[in-house]
XYZ file of C-alpha atoms in Angstrom:
293
model
C 11.046 -18.481 -9.071
C 13.294 -19.005 -6.046
C 15.851 -16.196 -6.257
C 17.827 -17.562 -3.309
C 18.396 -20.925 -5.010
C 19.346 -19.212 -8.261
C 21.990 -17.160 -6.449
C 23.293 -20.247 -4.636
C 23.753 -21.915 -8.026
C 24.935 -19.028 -10.223
C 26.564 -16.532 -7.855
C 25.901 -13.017 -6.594
C 24.516 -11.620 -9.886
C 21.682 -13.398 -11.710
C 19.630 -12.299 -14.727
C 16.042 -13.223 -13.827
C 14.411 -11.668 -16.908
C 15.640 -10.248 -20.238
C 15.963 -6.783 -18.671
C 16.257 -7.574 -14.943
C 19.270 -8.525 -12.825
C 19.275 -9.318 -9.118
C 22.344 -8.922 -6.861
C 23.229 -10.357 -3.451
C 26.652 -8.717 -3.100
C 26.531 -6.538 0.083
C 28.052 -3.649 -1.883
C 25.189 -3.755 -4.387
C 22.825 -1.947 -2.038
C 25.101 1.095 -1.895
C 25.926 1.031 -5.607
C 22.282 0.726 -6.679
C 20.460 2.937 -4.175
C 22.965 5.426 -2.756
C 23.462 8.954 -4.063
C 26.778 8.939 -5.951
C 28.980 12.044 -6.294
C 28.557 13.634 -9.705
C 25.919 11.143 -10.825
C 22.114 11.259 -10.659
C 20.320 8.769 -8.461
C 19.013 5.780 -10.374
C 15.272 6.164 -11.114
C 12.717 3.722 -9.722
C 11.382 0.944 -11.925
C 7.747 2.048 -12.124
C 6.527 -1.412 -13.160
C 6.987 -2.749 -9.644
C 4.893 -0.156 -7.769
C 1.186 0.407 -8.388
C -0.318 3.899 -8.443
C -2.427 5.255 -5.588
C -6.208 5.648 -5.459
C -6.098 9.079 -7.130
C -3.205 8.371 -9.532
C -0.905 10.720 -7.574
C 2.520 9.047 -7.055
C 3.115 8.020 -3.433
C 6.440 8.014 -1.592
C 7.145 4.594 -3.152
C 6.759 5.784 -6.740
C 7.460 9.504 -6.964
C 10.566 11.319 -8.213
C 13.520 11.962 -5.886
C 12.742 15.636 -5.192
C 9.140 14.957 -4.201
C 10.242 11.863 -2.285
C 12.525 14.043 -0.148
C 9.614 16.392 0.648
C 7.329 13.474 1.524
C 9.993 11.917 3.716
C 10.642 15.148 5.631
C 6.911 15.516 6.246
C 6.364 11.940 7.428
C 9.621 11.263 9.302
C 8.546 13.143 12.437
C 5.631 10.747 12.893
C 8.037 7.797 12.969
C 10.509 9.273 15.470
C 10.860 7.446 18.777
C 9.276 10.312 20.709
C 6.296 10.500 18.373
C 5.757 6.741 18.490
C 5.863 6.792 22.293
C 3.147 9.459 22.322
C 1.004 7.106 20.260
C 1.474 4.267 22.746
C -2.109 4.473 24.035
C -3.462 3.953 20.507
C -1.112 1.044 19.799
C -1.882 -0.610 23.143
C -5.598 -0.416 22.409
C -5.147 -2.347 19.172
C -2.777 -4.853 20.787
C -5.426 -5.549 23.439
C -8.031 -5.970 20.684
C -5.777 -8.415 18.808
C -5.219 -10.530 21.934
C -8.951 -10.473 22.652
C -9.746 -11.676 19.123
C -7.090 -14.414 19.325
C -8.593 -15.678 22.588
C -12.008 -15.694 20.927
C -10.764 -17.706 17.955
C -8.984 -20.167 20.241
C -12.161 -20.783 22.258
C -14.351 -21.191 19.172
C -12.036 -23.783 17.660
C -12.153 -22.087 14.255
C -10.571 -24.013 11.408
C -7.506 -22.658 9.647
C -8.085 -20.934 6.311
C -5.055 -21.488 4.060
C -4.845 -18.433 1.778
C -1.208 -18.902 0.761
C -1.801 -21.049 -2.318
C -4.390 -18.695 -3.818
C -2.433 -15.568 -2.865
C 0.886 -16.720 -4.285
C -0.704 -17.864 -7.553
C -2.519 -14.532 -7.946
C 0.598 -12.520 -7.076
C 2.638 -14.455 -9.644
C 0.140 -13.738 -12.428
C -0.092 -10.067 -11.455
C 3.703 -9.795 -11.524
C 3.848 -11.313 -15.025
C 1.042 -9.153 -16.424
C 2.684 -5.936 -15.192
C 5.601 -6.650 -17.522
C 3.393 -7.137 -20.582
C 2.193 -4.186 -22.695
C -1.472 -3.550 -21.880
C -1.085 -5.990 -18.967
C -3.050 -3.730 -16.625
C -5.978 -3.821 -19.054
C -5.878 -7.622 -19.043
C -5.878 -7.670 -15.234
C -9.226 -5.876 -15.212
C -10.720 -8.853 -17.048
C -8.961 -11.480 -14.927
C -9.435 -10.058 -11.415
C -12.874 -11.026 -10.018
C -15.402 -8.196 -9.905
C -15.778 -8.655 -6.139
C -12.053 -8.034 -5.608
C -12.167 -4.933 -7.803
C -15.093 -3.634 -5.744
C -13.141 -4.252 -2.530
C -10.195 -2.277 -3.913
C -12.557 0.537 -4.879
C -13.986 0.481 -1.351
C -10.475 0.699 0.118
C -9.699 3.681 -2.112
C -12.851 5.499 -0.999
C -12.241 4.618 2.648
C -8.739 6.120 2.456
C -10.096 9.354 0.978
C -12.797 9.577 3.661
C -10.328 8.991 6.500
C -7.959 11.670 5.194
C -10.800 14.198 4.821
C -12.020 13.423 8.340
C -8.499 13.756 9.774
C -7.947 17.081 8.017
C -11.269 18.301 9.391
C -10.243 17.415 12.955
C -7.127 19.597 12.797
C -5.025 19.452 15.955
C -7.283 17.233 18.046
C -4.708 16.694 20.775
C -4.169 13.032 19.859
C -0.825 12.587 18.061
C -0.707 10.444 14.939
C 1.356 10.060 11.761
C -0.308 13.030 10.073
C -0.124 15.514 12.971
C 3.152 17.072 11.852
C 2.220 16.953 8.142
C -0.967 18.958 8.710
C 0.940 21.676 10.589
C 3.276 22.396 7.674
C 2.656 24.923 4.880
C 1.645 23.360 1.572
C 5.006 23.907 -0.141
C 6.765 21.910 2.611
C 4.004 19.457 3.451
C 1.478 17.704 1.207
C -1.651 18.536 -0.722
C -4.870 16.644 0.032
C -4.337 14.365 -2.981
C -0.771 13.630 -1.862
C -2.011 12.868 1.649
C -4.534 10.403 0.236
C -1.926 8.641 -1.895
C 0.574 8.305 0.967
C -2.085 7.363 3.517
C -3.095 4.529 1.188
C 0.484 3.220 1.424
C 0.625 3.679 5.215
C -2.635 1.780 5.748
C -1.434 -1.218 3.731
C 2.176 -1.143 4.937
C 1.186 -0.641 8.563
C -1.058 -3.694 8.614
C 0.551 -6.187 6.239
C 4.159 -5.772 7.387
C 3.308 -6.216 11.075
C 0.996 -9.160 10.385
C 3.593 -10.855 8.177
C 6.382 -10.498 10.741
C 4.211 -11.754 13.616
C 3.065 -14.736 11.531
C 6.620 -15.642 10.577
C 8.042 -15.217 14.082
C 5.182 -17.234 15.605
C 5.830 -20.075 13.161
C 9.565 -20.172 13.822
C 9.396 -19.994 17.623
C 6.811 -22.802 17.656
C 9.172 -25.003 15.649
C 12.063 -24.385 18.060
C 10.898 -25.203 21.632
C 14.093 -23.892 23.222
C 13.489 -20.415 21.804
C 9.878 -20.427 22.981
C 10.964 -21.455 26.487
C 13.541 -18.642 26.690
C 10.993 -16.112 25.438
C 8.425 -17.173 28.021
C 11.017 -17.039 30.785
C 12.162 -13.524 29.843
C 8.671 -12.067 29.372
C 7.059 -13.697 32.394
C 10.073 -12.836 34.500
C 9.809 -9.167 33.538
C 6.039 -8.686 33.915
C 3.464 -9.844 36.432
C 0.511 -7.984 34.888
C -0.505 -6.571 31.498
C -0.338 -3.005 32.841
C 3.431 -3.354 33.235
C 3.905 -4.044 29.513
C 4.836 -0.620 28.124
C 6.911 0.709 25.231
C 9.956 1.441 27.388
C 9.694 -1.816 29.357
C 9.426 -4.005 26.257
C 12.496 -2.358 24.731
C 14.550 -3.709 27.646
C 13.780 -7.340 26.714
C 17.031 -8.159 24.925
C 16.193 -11.726 23.927
C 12.707 -10.812 22.691
C 14.108 -8.004 20.534
C 16.794 -10.357 19.200
C 14.104 -12.870 18.200
C 12.106 -10.178 16.389
C 15.209 -8.913 14.565
C 16.082 -12.463 13.530
C 12.483 -12.871 12.381
C 12.895 -9.827 10.143
C 15.989 -11.437 8.635
C 14.469 -14.879 8.079
C 10.910 -13.819 7.214
C 11.065 -10.256 5.855
C 7.668 -8.620 5.221
C 9.080 -7.144 1.994
C 11.387 -9.880 0.667
C 12.355 -8.086 -2.548
C 14.098 -4.780 -3.129
C 12.662 -1.751 -4.871
C 14.247 -2.044 -8.330
C 16.108 0.840 -9.951
C 16.849 1.449 -13.623
C 20.286 1.792 -15.210
C 20.570 5.049 -17.165
C 22.929 6.521 -19.753
C 24.934 4.038 -21.790
C 25.077 1.557 -18.921
C 27.086 1.246 -15.720
C 29.216 -1.050 -13.594
C 27.555 -2.558 -10.521
C 29.791 -4.611 -8.245
C 32.312 -4.905 -11.069
C 29.752 -6.175 -13.606
C 28.673 -4.186 -16.660
C 24.915 -3.629 -16.753
C 23.432 -2.129 -19.966
C 21.063 0.833 -20.187
C 17.405 0.077 -19.465
C 18.077 -2.914 -17.204
C 16.295 -3.044 -13.852
């Protein structure tokens, strides 16, 4: 299903399933997701978000009150100051990525096209989630090897959280530093840490990789953009040591390219659906019945 083409043909509100409607009206974001005076916030559509490794709802799936507590606990780790303090860690992984890319370029490795398989699998998974007992069917369809890999990822997340909690304040700032300093009623339990760390591990890798892949593709198809990027970057730096957080944030054209990449090739191209409650409601002037996502 190409939602963009459907909207181009039918307008800014399209029913894509018997109980699902998608909007492109700019006002829809505020009307669907914002907190409205005198009205409860619309609940999340649980069908679109999988549970964590320990079946504790993560920040993507939990209720609004718990979501607020999670967000307060995690937000400090994503502040500009906190991210700058983690620059040494990030730089280490950037250097490793560049090293691996050089290695692949020298070895002449062939390209492995995973898109066809991935998109087909994702489409089936999306359909099965909407069917009663669909999750049970997925256990029979998903290869045993893939299920074992998911189990390994779950266990790895639990082990990493336990190890991080055991280290306490080790002097090296990370996303959990502030969370671990807070009392339990304001922070998170161990199970909640595991569930949210599972999300952070996936989101932190896939979103960055997706954006870099998309931006690389687009700049290679537009030589003029690539030339301007090279001129700006090579004009600003003469050695790798000069490439720092603060210095990179001064590259106006590079930042513009990345922002445009987020628009054209978003890592999360769909919204997080909400449910209509009560007897129904108007969204962007259109009546939407109860129970519609």
